[in-house]
Amino acid sequence: MIRILHVFGGLDMGGAETMIMNIYRNIDREKIQFDFVTHSGRNQAYVSEIEQLGGKIYFFPKIRIYNLPLLINEWKAFFEKHKEYKILHSHVRSYASIYIPIAKKYGLKTIIHSHSTSNGKGMKSFVKAILQYPLRYEADYFMGCSKEAGEWLFGKRIVKSDRYFTIKNAIDTRRYSFDRVQRSILRNQFGIDESVKVFMHVGRLHEAKNHIFLLHVFAMLIKEIPNSMLLLVGDGELLSEIEKQIEQLNLKSYVKMLGARTDIPDILNAADVFLFPSKWEGLPVTVVEAQASGLPCFVSDKITKEVAISELVKFLPIYKGTQVWIDAIKETDLTRKNVIDKIIQAGFDIKKSVEWLTKFYEEING
């Protein structure tokens, strides 16, 4: 058995974590086992499932500039103790340039994986940019969820090389096929009548996801479609700010905050429309999931066009006000459609990703 050491800042339900968990659930765990280093505590969405699947989780200190010397010592001690690892697959960008050279000194093959196209704004993003730049010269292999995500982190030269691979954010399409029974069950659970038009968003409560803009769009939308509801799935550091905005816009009776959930395939059945106005993304797996469920998807034009696997996706600007979103939604046929075959043909079915990644790990393991 080959044990792959994945590195994440946290193991909650972000896009990168969900993508790897989709692979982990479907990979032959008698051949390939995933273990994880995380810089957050045990209270994370995927911790118990990872352990149930046979994975080990190592809890490292939180990443802070002032404790980088401590983290360097932690990594050295870790590799001294754990000789069983031959492959490190990093999903952390910023300080990966510090531990990847350490891993290589201990004989590990190293992979750095890009899941985004921005670090955000401000001093924090500037520091991240400085820290992550050396990665293009340090890692053995490079992966990205899209070509744009790869070029943003590694540069065009690396993306054109034979050491770069685009790994699509694939899903288990069977789990996302529309199910009318689940729709009724979930709507009853949430107290939503079938006559209500349900809009939905899935994503961390983070600056990148643009929840404040989303709430302003929905506040305008209910003036046009009064019998509407918004489901927000996700958790994060902006929870209190988003709750405050909901109250200020008088949306408390129209918005349900569902927190982090593991039953996304079921909840998608309860919705009618998917909204995703992110400021930046790599290739959001949630938009792939929403299409698999047959939902019309209105997404930010800042997101890679590679996510438009079907005609269900419409790209809209996020810096020209909310009215363009209202008009687009009103002018669109919001009937659910089955596009599962298109998703499979485009290579977003989990089986293909699992087959490729299994072969890749086996080849570089030596």
C-alpha positions as YAML, in Angstrom:
chain: A
units: angstrom
residues:
- id: 1
  name: MET
  ca: [0.00, 0.00, 0.00]
- id: 2
  name: ILE
  ca: [1.16, 3.53, -0.85]
- id: 3
  name: ARG
  ca: [0.41, 6.17, 1.80]
- id: 4
  name: ILE
  ca: [0.06, 9.71, 0.40]
- id: 5
  name: LEU
  ca: [0.60, 12.63, 2.80]
- id: 6
  name: HIS
  ca: [-1.82, 15.45, 1.94]
- id: 7
  name: VAL
  ca: [-1.27, 18.86, 3.55]
- id: 8
  name: PHE
  ca: [-4.18, 21.23, 4.23]
- id: 9
  name: GLY
  ca: [-4.61, 24.31, 6.36]
- id: 10
  name: GLY
  ca: [-7.91, 22.85, 7.54]
- id: 11
  name: LEU
  ca: [-10.21, 19.90, 6.82]
- id: 12
  name: ASP
  ca: [-13.51, 21.71, 6.58]
- id: 13
  name: MET
  ca: [-15.73, 21.73, 3.50]
- id: 14
  name: GLY
  ca: [-13.74, 24.01, 1.21]
- id: 15
  name: GLY
  ca: [-13.46, 23.27, -2.51]
- id: 16
  name: ALA
  ca: [-9.97, 21.75, -2.34]
- id: 17
  name: GLU
  ca: [-10.84, 19.57, 0.64]
- id: 18
  name: THR
  ca: [-14.08, 18.40, -1.01]
- id: 19
  name: MET
  ca: [-12.25, 17.56, -4.24]
- id: 20
  name: ILE
  ca: [-9.70, 15.38, -2.43]
- id: 21
  name: MET
  ca: [-12.40, 13.75, -0.31]
- id: 22
  name: ASN
  ca: [-14.33, 12.86, -3.48]
- id: 23
  name: ILE
  ca: [-11.21, 11.07, -4.73]
- id: 24
  name: TYR
  ca: [-10.48, 9.49, -1.34]
- id: 25
  name: ARG
  ca: [-13.97, 7.96, -1.09]
- id: 26
  name: ASN
  ca: [-13.63, 6.34, -4.50]
- id: 27
  name: ILE
  ca: [-9.97, 5.29, -4.62]
- id: 28
  name: ASP
  ca: [-8.94, 1.68, -3.95]
- id: 29
  name: ARG
  ca: [-7.73, 2.10, -0.36]
- id: 30
  name: GLU
  ca: [-6.01, -1.29, -0.43]
- id: 31
  name: LYS
  ca: [-3.63, 0.24, -2.99]
- id: 32
  name: ILE
  ca: [-3.61, 3.94, -2.02]
- id: 33
  name: GLN
  ca: [-4.26, 5.39, 1.44]
- id: 34
  name: PHE
  ca: [-4.54, 9.11, 2.18]
- id: 35
  name: ASP
  ca: [-3.14, 10.60, 5.40]
- id: 36
  name: PHE
  ca: [-3.32, 14.28, 6.30]
- id: 37
  name: VAL
  ca: [-1.40, 17.07, 7.97]
- id: 38
  name: THR
  ca: [-3.70, 19.89, 9.06]
- id: 39
  name: HIS
  ca: [-3.05, 23.16, 10.87]
- id: 40
  name: SER
  ca: [-6.43, 23.27, 12.58]
- id: 41
  name: GLY
  ca: [-7.84, 21.23, 15.47]
- id: 42
  name: ARG
  ca: [-10.06, 18.15, 15.54]
- id: 43
  name: ASN
  ca: [-13.29, 20.14, 15.22]
- id: 44
  name: GLN
  ca: [-13.34, 20.01, 11.41]
- id: 45
  name: ALA
  ca: [-15.98, 18.61, 9.07]
- id: 46
  name: TYR
  ca: [-13.96, 15.80, 7.47]
- id: 47
  name: VAL
  ca: [-11.94, 14.56, 10.46]
- id: 48
  name: SER
  ca: [-14.22, 11.71, 11.52]
- id: 49
  name: GLU
  ca: [-14.84, 10.51, 7.95]
- id: 50
  name: ILE
  ca: [-11.10, 10.43, 7.19]
- id: 51
  name: GLU
  ca: [-10.48, 8.31, 10.27]
- id: 52
  name: GLN
  ca: [-13.37, 6.00, 9.33]
- id: 53
  name: LEU
  ca: [-11.79, 5.51, 5.90]
- id: 54
  name: GLY
  ca: [-8.51, 4.49, 7.53]
- id: 55
  name: GLY
  ca: [-6.63, 7.76, 7.19]
- id: 56
  name: LYS
  ca: [-4.28, 9.19, 9.79]
- id: 57
  name: ILE
  ca: [-4.43, 12.87, 10.71]
- id: 58
  name: TYR
  ca: [-1.49, 14.81, 12.15]
- id: 59
  name: PHE
  ca: [-2.34, 18.10, 13.84]
- id: 60
  name: PHE
  ca: [0.32, 20.77, 13.41]
- id: 61
  name: PRO
  ca: [0.37, 24.28, 14.98]
- id: 62
  name: LYS
  ca: [-1.49, 27.05, 13.16]
- id: 63
  name: ILE
  ca: [0.44, 28.83, 10.44]
- id: 64
  name: ARG
  ca: [1.73, 32.18, 11.68]
- id: 65
  name: ILE
  ca: [4.73, 34.21, 10.52]
- id: 66
  name: TYR
  ca: [6.12, 34.33, 14.06]
- id: 67
  name: ASN
  ca: [6.02, 30.54, 14.52]
- id: 68
  name: LEU
  ca: [7.65, 29.49, 11.24]
- id: 69
  name: PRO
  ca: [10.80, 28.33, 13.10]
- id: 70
  name: LEU
  ca: [8.57, 26.11, 15.25]
- id: 71
  name: LEU
  ca: [6.87, 24.69, 12.15]
- id: 72
  name: ILE
  ca: [10.22, 24.00, 10.49]
- id: 73
  name: ASN
  ca: [11.27, 21.95, 13.52]
- id: 74
  name: GLU
  ca: [7.89, 20.16, 13.53]
- id: 75
  name: TRP
  ca: [8.39, 19.09, 9.90]
- id: 76
  name: LYS
  ca: [11.94, 17.90, 10.47]
- id: 77
  name: ALA
  ca: [10.86, 15.86, 13.48]
- id: 78
  name: PHE
  ca: [7.90, 14.48, 11.53]
- id: 79
  name: PHE
  ca: [9.98, 13.18, 8.63]
- id: 80
  name: GLU
  ca: [12.58, 11.77, 11.02]
- id: 81
  name: LYS
  ca: [9.82, 9.72, 12.65]
- id: 82
  name: HIS
  ca: [7.65, 8.85, 9.63]
- id: 83
  name: LYS
  ca: [9.80, 7.10, 7.06]
- id: 84
  name: GLU
  ca: [6.74, 5.46, 5.51]
- id: 85
  name: TYR
  ca: [5.89, 8.48, 3.35]
- id: 86
  name: LYS
  ca: [7.38, 8.71, -0.13]
- id: 87
  name: ILE
  ca: [4.95, 11.26, -1.61]
- id: 88
  name: LEU
  ca: [3.80, 14.62, -0.22]
- id: 89
  name: HIS
  ca: [0.82, 16.29, -1.93]
- id: 90
  name: SER
  ca: [0.44, 19.89, -0.74]
- id: 91
  name: HIS
  ca: [-2.73, 21.95, -1.04]
- id: 92
  name: VAL
  ca: [-1.28, 24.77, 1.08]
- id: 93
  name: ARG
  ca: [0.41, 27.42, -1.03]
- id: 94
  name: SER
  ca: [1.94, 30.04, 1.23]
- id: 95
  name: TYR
  ca: [4.44, 28.37, 3.51]
- id: 96
  name: ALA
  ca: [4.70, 25.19, 1.42]
- id: 97
  name: SER
  ca: [7.92, 26.70, 0.06]
- id: 98
  name: ILE
  ca: [9.37, 26.10, 3.52]
- id: 99
  name: TYR
  ca: [8.38, 22.46, 4.09]
- id: 100
  name: ILE
  ca: [8.64, 21.15, 0.52]
- id: 101
  name: PRO
  ca: [12.48, 21.48, 0.52]
- id: 102
  name: ILE
  ca: [12.52, 19.68, 3.89]
- id: 103
  name: ALA
  ca: [10.40, 16.85, 2.45]
- id: 104
  name: LYS
  ca: [12.75, 16.54, -0.52]
- id: 105
  name: LYS
  ca: [15.78, 16.28, 1.77]
- id: 106
  name: TYR
  ca: [14.10, 13.26, 3.35]
- id: 107
  name: GLY
  ca: [13.60, 11.67, -0.07]
- id: 108
  name: LEU
  ca: [9.91, 12.43, -0.69]
- id: 109
  name: LYS
  ca: [8.49, 13.23, -4.12]
- id: 110
  name: THR
  ca: [6.63, 16.52, -3.79]
- id: 111
  name: ILE
  ca: [3.46, 17.79, -5.47]
- id: 112
  name: ILE
  ca: [2.07, 21.32, -5.11]
- id: 113
  name: HIS
  ca: [-1.59, 21.75, -6.11]
- id: 114
  name: SER
  ca: [-3.18, 25.09, -7.07]
- id: 115
  name: HIS
  ca: [-6.87, 25.47, -6.28]
- id: 116
  name: SER
  ca: [-7.25, 29.24, -6.68]
- id: 117
  name: THR
  ca: [-6.39, 32.29, -8.77]
- id: 118
  name: SER
  ca: [-5.88, 34.91, -6.04]
- id: 119
  name: ASN
  ca: [-4.58, 35.50, -2.53]
- id: 120
  name: GLY
  ca: [-7.11, 38.26, -1.88]
- id: 121
  name: LYS
  ca: [-6.02, 41.78, -0.97]
- id: 122
  name: GLY
  ca: [-3.91, 43.61, 1.59]
- id: 123
  name: MET
  ca: [-0.66, 42.88, 3.39]
- id: 124
  name: LYS
  ca: [-1.59, 39.27, 4.11]
- id: 125
  name: SER
  ca: [-1.94, 38.52, 0.42]
- id: 126
  name: PHE
  ca: [1.38, 40.27, -0.30]
- id: 127
  name: VAL
  ca: [3.17, 38.07, 2.23]
- id: 128
  name: LYS
  ca: [1.55, 34.95, 0.76]
- id: 129
  name: ALA
  ca: [2.67, 35.94, -2.73]
- id: 130
  name: ILE
  ca: [6.28, 36.29, -1.58]
- id: 131
  name: LEU
  ca: [6.21, 32.97, 0.26]
- id: 132
  name: GLN
  ca: [4.64, 30.97, -2.55]
- id: 133
  name: TYR
  ca: [6.76, 32.27, -5.47]
- id: 134
  name: PRO
  ca: [9.67, 29.81, -4.87]
- id: 135
  name: LEU
  ca: [7.31, 26.83, -5.24]
- id: 136
  name: ARG
  ca: [7.74, 26.79, -9.02]
- id: 137
  name: TYR
  ca: [11.43, 26.03, -8.47]
- id: 138
  name: GLU
  ca: [11.07, 23.59, -5.56]
- id: 139
  name: ALA
  ca: [8.33, 21.02, -6.18]
- id: 140
  name: ASP
  ca: [8.79, 17.92, -8.33]
- id: 141
  name: TYR
  ca: [5.29, 18.01, -9.81]
- id: 142
  name: PHE
  ca: [2.61, 20.66, -10.24]
- id: 143
  name: MET
  ca: [-1.16, 20.34, -10.40]
- id: 144
  name: GLY
  ca: [-4.04, 22.77, -10.87]
- id: 145
  name: CYS
  ca: [-7.80, 22.54, -10.88]
- id: 146
  name: SER
  ca: [-7.74, 24.61, -14.09]
- id: 147
  name: LYS
  ca: [-5.17, 26.03, -16.49]
- id: 148
  name: GLU
  ca: [-5.80, 29.50, -15.02]
- id: 149
  name: ALA
  ca: [-5.13, 28.26, -11.49]
- id: 150
  name: GLY
  ca: [-1.92, 26.63, -12.67]
- id: 151
  name: GLU
  ca: [-0.63, 29.69, -14.50]
- id: 152
  name: TRP
  ca: [-1.48, 31.99, -11.60]
- id: 153
  name: LEU
  ca: [0.61, 30.04, -9.08]
- id: 154
  name: PHE
  ca: [3.34, 28.47, -11.21]
- id: 155
  name: GLY
  ca: [3.62, 30.62, -14.34]
- id: 156
  name: LYS
  ca: [3.13, 29.68, -17.99]
- id: 157
  name: ARG
  ca: [6.52, 27.96, -18.33]
- id: 158
  name: ILE
  ca: [5.64, 25.34, -15.69]
- id: 159
  name: VAL
  ca: [2.12, 24.81, -17.07]
- id: 160
  name: LYS
  ca: [3.59, 24.07, -20.50]
- id: 161
  name: SER
  ca: [6.07, 21.57, -19.03]
- id: 162
  name: ASP
  ca: [5.64, 17.81, -18.65]
- id: 163
  name: ARG
  ca: [5.63, 18.19, -14.87]
- id: 164
  name: TYR
  ca: [2.27, 20.01, -14.80]
- id: 165
  name: PHE
  ca: [-1.15, 18.33, -14.82]
- id: 166
  name: THR
  ca: [-4.68, 19.75, -14.71]
- id: 167
  name: ILE
  ca: [-6.77, 17.65, -12.33]
- id: 168
  name: LYS
  ca: [-10.43, 18.40, -12.84]
- id: 169
  name: ASN
  ca: [-12.60, 18.88, -9.75]
- id: 170
  name: ALA
  ca: [-14.49, 15.70, -10.45]
- id: 171
  name: ILE
  ca: [-17.55, 14.40, -8.61]
- id: 172
  name: ASP
  ca: [-19.41, 11.14, -8.17]
- id: 173
  name: THR
  ca: [-22.14, 11.99, -10.68]
- id: 174
  name: ARG
  ca: [-24.40, 9.19, -9.39]
- id: 175
  name: ARG
  ca: [-24.80, 11.02, -6.06]
- id: 176
  name: TYR
  ca: [-25.95, 14.27, -7.71]
- id: 177
  name: SER
  ca: [-28.68, 13.10, -10.08]
- id: 178
  name: PHE
  ca: [-31.92, 14.91, -9.28]
- id: 179
  name: ASP
  ca: [-34.16, 13.00, -6.87]
- id: 180
  name: ARG
  ca: [-37.76, 14.18, -6.38]
- id: 181
  name: VAL
  ca: [-38.20, 12.12, -3.22]
- id: 182
  name: GLN
  ca: [-35.16, 13.76, -1.61]
- id: 183
  name: ARG
  ca: [-36.50, 17.12, -2.74]
- id: 184
  name: SER
  ca: [-39.73, 16.58, -0.81]
- id: 185
  name: ILE
  ca: [-37.91, 15.25, 2.25]
- id: 186
  name: LEU
  ca: [-35.49, 18.20, 2.40]
- id: 187
  name: ARG
  ca: [-38.16, 20.82, 1.73]
- id: 188
  name: ASN
  ca: [-40.30, 19.38, 4.51]
- id: 189
  name: GLN
  ca: [-37.27, 19.33, 6.80]
- id: 190
  name: PHE
  ca: [-36.57, 23.00, 6.11]
- id: 191
  name: GLY
  ca: [-40.23, 24.00, 6.22]
- id: 192
  name: ILE
  ca: [-40.30, 25.14, 2.58]
- id: 193
  name: ASP
  ca: [-43.47, 24.77, 0.52]
- id: 194
  name: GLU
  ca: [-43.14, 23.42, -3.04]
- id: 195
  name: SER
  ca: [-44.47, 26.73, -4.38]
- id: 196
  name: VAL
  ca: [-41.39, 28.60, -3.05]
- id: 197
  name: LYS
  ca: [-38.58, 29.39, -5.48]
- id: 198
  name: VAL
  ca: [-35.39, 28.31, -3.69]
- id: 199
  name: PHE
  ca: [-32.06, 29.94, -4.49]
- id: 200
  name: MET
  ca: [-28.92, 28.32, -3.12]
- id: 201
  name: HIS
  ca: [-25.25, 29.04, -2.53]
- id: 202
  name: VAL
  ca: [-22.57, 26.66, -1.25]
- id: 203
  name: GLY
  ca: [-19.23, 27.99, -0.07]
- id: 204
  name: ARG
  ca: [-17.06, 29.01, 2.86]
- id: 205
  name: LEU
  ca: [-18.07, 32.26, 4.55]
- id: 206
  name: HIS
  ca: [-14.98, 33.96, 3.16]
- id: 207
  name: GLU
  ca: [-14.22, 37.17, 1.29]
- id: 208
  name: ALA
  ca: [-13.67, 35.30, -1.98]
- id: 209
  name: LYS
  ca: [-17.26, 34.02, -2.05]
- id: 210
  name: ASN
  ca: [-18.76, 37.53, -2.09]
- id: 211
  name: HIS
  ca: [-21.72, 36.83, 0.22]
- id: 212
  name: ILE
  ca: [-22.52, 40.52, 0.80]
- id: 213
  name: PHE
  ca: [-23.06, 41.06, -2.93]
- id: 214
  name: LEU
  ca: [-25.10, 37.85, -3.03]
- id: 215
  name: LEU
  ca: [-27.39, 39.12, -0.27]
- id: 216
  name: HIS
  ca: [-27.92, 42.43, -2.09]
- id: 217
  name: VAL
  ca: [-28.83, 40.48, -5.25]
- id: 218
  name: PHE
  ca: [-31.32, 38.39, -3.29]
- id: 219
  name: ALA
  ca: [-32.80, 41.47, -1.55]
- id: 220
  name: MET
  ca: [-33.60, 42.87, -5.01]
- id: 221
  name: LEU
  ca: [-34.75, 39.49, -6.27]
- id: 222
  name: ILE
  ca: [-37.52, 39.02, -3.70]
- id: 223
  name: LYS
  ca: [-39.08, 42.26, -4.93]
- id: 224
  name: GLU
  ca: [-39.49, 40.55, -8.30]
- id: 225
  name: ILE
  ca: [-40.14, 37.02, -7.00]
- id: 226
  name: PRO
  ca: [-41.63, 37.53, -3.49]
- id: 227
  name: ASN
  ca: [-42.23, 33.82, -2.82]
- id: 228
  name: SER
  ca: [-38.49, 33.05, -2.64]
- id: 229
  name: MET
  ca: [-35.98, 31.58, -0.19]
- id: 230
  name: LEU
  ca: [-32.19, 31.62, -0.05]
- id: 231
  name: LEU
  ca: [-30.24, 28.68, 1.38]
- id: 232
  name: LEU
  ca: [-26.66, 29.46, 2.42]
- id: 233
  name: VAL
  ca: [-24.51, 26.38, 3.01]
- id: 234
  name: GLY
  ca: [-21.11, 26.89, 4.60]
- id: 235
  name: ASP
  ca: [-19.27, 28.18, 7.63]
- id: 236
  name: GLY
  ca: [-16.35, 30.51, 8.16]
- id: 237
  name: GLU
  ca: [-14.85, 33.65, 9.61]
- id: 238
  name: LEU
  ca: [-17.45, 36.02, 8.12]
- id: 239
  name: LEU
  ca: [-20.45, 34.41, 9.84]
- id: 240
  name: SER
  ca: [-21.27, 37.33, 12.14]
- id: 241
  name: GLU
  ca: [-20.80, 39.90, 9.37]
- id: 242
  name: ILE
  ca: [-23.13, 37.98, 7.05]
- id: 243
  name: GLU
  ca: [-25.74, 37.54, 9.77]
- id: 244
  name: LYS
  ca: [-25.60, 41.28, 10.45]
- id: 245
  name: GLN
  ca: [-26.11, 42.02, 6.75]
- id: 246
  name: ILE
  ca: [-29.10, 39.68, 6.60]
- id: 247
  name: GLU
  ca: [-30.69, 41.60, 9.47]
- id: 248
  name: GLN
  ca: [-29.94, 45.01, 7.95]
- id: 249
  name: LEU
  ca: [-31.53, 43.98, 4.65]
- id: 250
  name: ASN
  ca: [-34.61, 42.59, 6.46]
- id: 251
  name: LEU
  ca: [-33.99, 39.12, 5.05]
- id: 252
  name: LYS
  ca: [-34.22, 37.01, 8.20]
- id: 253
  name: SER
  ca: [-37.48, 35.38, 7.13]
- id: 254
  name: TYR
  ca: [-36.12, 34.71, 3.62]
- id: 255
  name: VAL
  ca: [-32.65, 33.27, 4.34]
- id: 256
  name: LYS
  ca: [-31.72, 29.98, 5.98]
- id: 257
  name: MET
  ca: [-28.13, 29.59, 7.21]
- id: 258
  name: LEU
  ca: [-27.43, 25.85, 7.11]
- id: 259
  name: GLY
  ca: [-23.78, 25.85, 8.21]
- id: 260
  name: ALA
  ca: [-21.27, 23.29, 6.99]
- id: 261
  name: ARG
  ca: [-23.05, 20.21, 5.64]
- id: 262
  name: THR
  ca: [-21.96, 16.83, 4.34]
- id: 263
  name: ASP
  ca: [-25.28, 16.16, 2.52]
- id: 264
  name: ILE
  ca: [-24.81, 18.64, -0.35]
- id: 265
  name: PRO
  ca: [-26.14, 16.19, -3.00]
- id: 266
  name: ASP
  ca: [-29.42, 15.94, -1.07]
- id: 267
  name: ILE
  ca: [-29.74, 19.67, -0.37]
- id: 268
  name: LEU
  ca: [-29.22, 20.55, -4.04]
- id: 269
  name: ASN
  ca: [-32.43, 18.64, -4.75]
- id: 270
  name: ALA
  ca: [-34.34, 21.18, -2.64]
- id: 271
  name: ALA
  ca: [-33.14, 24.14, -4.71]
- id: 272
  name: ASP
  ca: [-34.29, 25.65, -8.00]
- id: 273
  name: VAL
  ca: [-31.44, 28.04, -8.82]
- id: 274
  name: PHE
  ca: [-27.73, 28.18, -7.90]
- id: 275
  name: LEU
  ca: [-26.02, 31.54, -7.28]
- id: 276
  name: PHE
  ca: [-22.22, 31.86, -7.15]
- id: 277
  name: PRO
  ca: [-20.85, 35.45, -7.37]
- id: 278
  name: SER
  ca: [-17.26, 34.78, -6.26]
- id: 279
  name: LYS
  ca: [-14.54, 37.43, -6.56]
- id: 280
  name: TRP
  ca: [-12.00, 34.74, -7.45]
- id: 281
  name: GLU
  ca: [-11.83, 30.93, -7.71]
- id: 282
  name: GLY
  ca: [-9.82, 28.11, -9.18]
- id: 283
  name: LEU
  ca: [-12.51, 25.84, -10.59]
- id: 284
  name: PRO
  ca: [-15.36, 25.64, -8.05]
- id: 285
  name: VAL
  ca: [-16.50, 22.06, -7.55]
- id: 286
  name: THR
  ca: [-19.82, 23.33, -6.16]
- id: 287
  name: VAL
  ca: [-20.74, 24.71, -9.59]
- id: 288
  name: VAL
  ca: [-19.98, 21.30, -11.11]
- id: 289
  name: GLU
  ca: [-22.19, 19.69, -8.44]
- id: 290
  name: ALA
  ca: [-25.02, 22.15, -9.09]
- id: 291
  name: GLN
  ca: [-24.94, 21.38, -12.82]
- id: 292
  name: ALA
  ca: [-25.00, 17.65, -12.08]
- id: 293
  name: SER
  ca: [-28.17, 18.28, -10.08]
- id: 294
  name: GLY
  ca: [-29.66, 20.09, -13.08]
- id: 295
  name: LEU
  ca: [-29.76, 23.58, -11.56]
- id: 296
  name: PRO
  ca: [-29.54, 26.80, -13.59]
- id: 297
  name: CYS
  ca: [-26.29, 28.41, -12.37]
- id: 298
  name: PHE
  ca: [-25.62, 32.16, -12.31]
- id: 299
  name: VAL
  ca: [-21.94, 32.66, -11.59]
- id: 300
  name: SER
  ca: [-19.39, 35.45, -11.50]
- id: 301
  name: ASP
  ca: [-17.49, 36.28, -14.66]
- id: 302
  name: LYS
  ca: [-14.32, 36.17, -12.52]
- id: 303
  name: ILE
  ca: [-14.56, 32.37, -12.49]
- id: 304
  name: THR
  ca: [-12.76, 30.28, -15.10]
- id: 305
  name: LYS
  ca: [-14.90, 29.52, -18.16]
- id: 306
  name: GLU
  ca: [-13.80, 25.88, -17.82]
- id: 307
  name: VAL
  ca: [-16.56, 25.45, -15.21]
- id: 308
  name: ALA
  ca: [-19.25, 25.90, -17.89]
- id: 309
  name: ILE
  ca: [-19.65, 22.22, -18.68]
- id: 310
  name: SER
  ca: [-23.24, 22.75, -19.82]
- id: 311
  name: GLU
  ca: [-25.68, 25.39, -20.99]
- id: 312
  name: LEU
  ca: [-26.91, 25.69, -17.39]
- id: 313
  name: VAL
  ca: [-24.11, 28.16, -16.54]
- id: 314
  name: LYS
  ca: [-24.43, 31.90, -17.15]
- id: 315
  name: PHE
  ca: [-21.53, 34.25, -16.37]
- id: 316
  name: LEU
  ca: [-22.44, 37.66, -14.96]
- id: 317
  name: PRO
  ca: [-20.38, 40.69, -13.86]
- id: 318
  name: ILE
  ca: [-20.05, 41.44, -10.15]
- id: 319
  name: TYR
  ca: [-18.83, 45.02, -10.45]
- id: 320
  name: LYS
  ca: [-21.75, 46.49, -12.40]
- id: 321
  name: GLY
  ca: [-24.41, 46.35, -9.69]
- id: 322
  name: THR
  ca: [-27.11, 43.83, -8.91]
- id: 323
  name: GLN
  ca: [-29.65, 44.64, -11.64]
- id: 324
  name: VAL
  ca: [-27.81, 42.67, -14.30]
- id: 325
  name: TRP
  ca: [-28.21, 39.56, -12.12]
- id: 326
  name: ILE
  ca: [-31.92, 40.23, -11.56]
- id: 327
  name: ASP
  ca: [-32.52, 40.71, -15.29]
- id: 328
  name: ALA
  ca: [-30.60, 37.57, -16.23]
- id: 329
  name: ILE
  ca: [-32.52, 35.43, -13.72]
- id: 330
  name: LYS
  ca: [-35.88, 36.82, -14.86]
- id: 331
  name: GLU
  ca: [-35.05, 36.25, -18.54]
- id: 332
  name: THR
  ca: [-33.81, 32.66, -18.10]
- id: 333
  name: ASP
  ca: [-35.81, 29.47, -18.28]
- id: 334
  name: LEU
  ca: [-35.28, 28.10, -14.77]
- id: 335
  name: THR
  ca: [-36.39, 24.57, -15.61]
- id: 336
  name: ARG
  ca: [-34.15, 21.86, -14.23]
- id: 337
  name: LYS
  ca: [-32.22, 19.91, -16.90]
- id: 338
  name: ASN
  ca: [-30.33, 16.61, -16.93]
- id: 339
  name: VAL
  ca: [-26.74, 17.24, -18.09]
- id: 340
  name: ILE
  ca: [-25.03, 14.29, -16.38]
- id: 341
  name: ASP
  ca: [-23.81, 12.87, -19.72]
- id: 342
  name: LYS
  ca: [-22.10, 16.17, -20.57]
- id: 343
  name: ILE
  ca: [-20.34, 16.21, -17.20]
- id: 344
  name: ILE
  ca: [-19.05, 12.66, -17.72]
- id: 345
  name: GLN
  ca: [-17.96, 13.40, -21.31]
- id: 346
  name: ALA
  ca: [-16.09, 16.52, -20.13]
- id: 347
  name: GLY
  ca: [-14.02, 14.38, -17.75]
- id: 348
  name: PHE
  ca: [-15.61, 15.55, -14.51]
- id: 349
  name: ASP
  ca: [-16.75, 12.10, -13.39]
- id: 350
  name: ILE
  ca: [-14.77, 10.89, -10.37]
- id: 351
  name: LYS
  ca: [-13.91, 7.49, -11.87]
- id: 352
  name: LYS
  ca: [-11.57, 8.98, -14.48]
- id: 353
  name: SER
  ca: [-9.80, 11.19, -11.95]
- id: 354
  name: VAL
  ca: [-9.31, 8.29, -9.56]
- id: 355
  name: GLU
  ca: [-7.90, 6.04, -12.29]
- id: 356
  name: TRP
  ca: [-5.45, 8.69, -13.46]
- id: 357
  name: LEU
  ca: [-4.29, 9.74, -9.99]
- id: 358
  name: THR
  ca: [-3.84, 6.12, -8.85]
- id: 359
  name: LYS
  ca: [-1.59, 5.43, -11.83]
- id: 360
  name: PHE
  ca: [0.32, 8.68, -11.25]
- id: 361
  name: TYR
  ca: [0.98, 7.95, -7.56]
- id: 362
  name: GLU
  ca: [2.11, 4.40, -8.38]
- id: 363
  name: GLU
  ca: [4.54, 5.61, -11.07]
- id: 364
  name: ILE
  ca: [6.24, 8.33, -8.99]
- id: 365
  name: ASN
  ca: [6.35, 6.13, -5.88]
- id: 366
  name: GLY
  ca: [9.01, 4.08, -7.62]
...
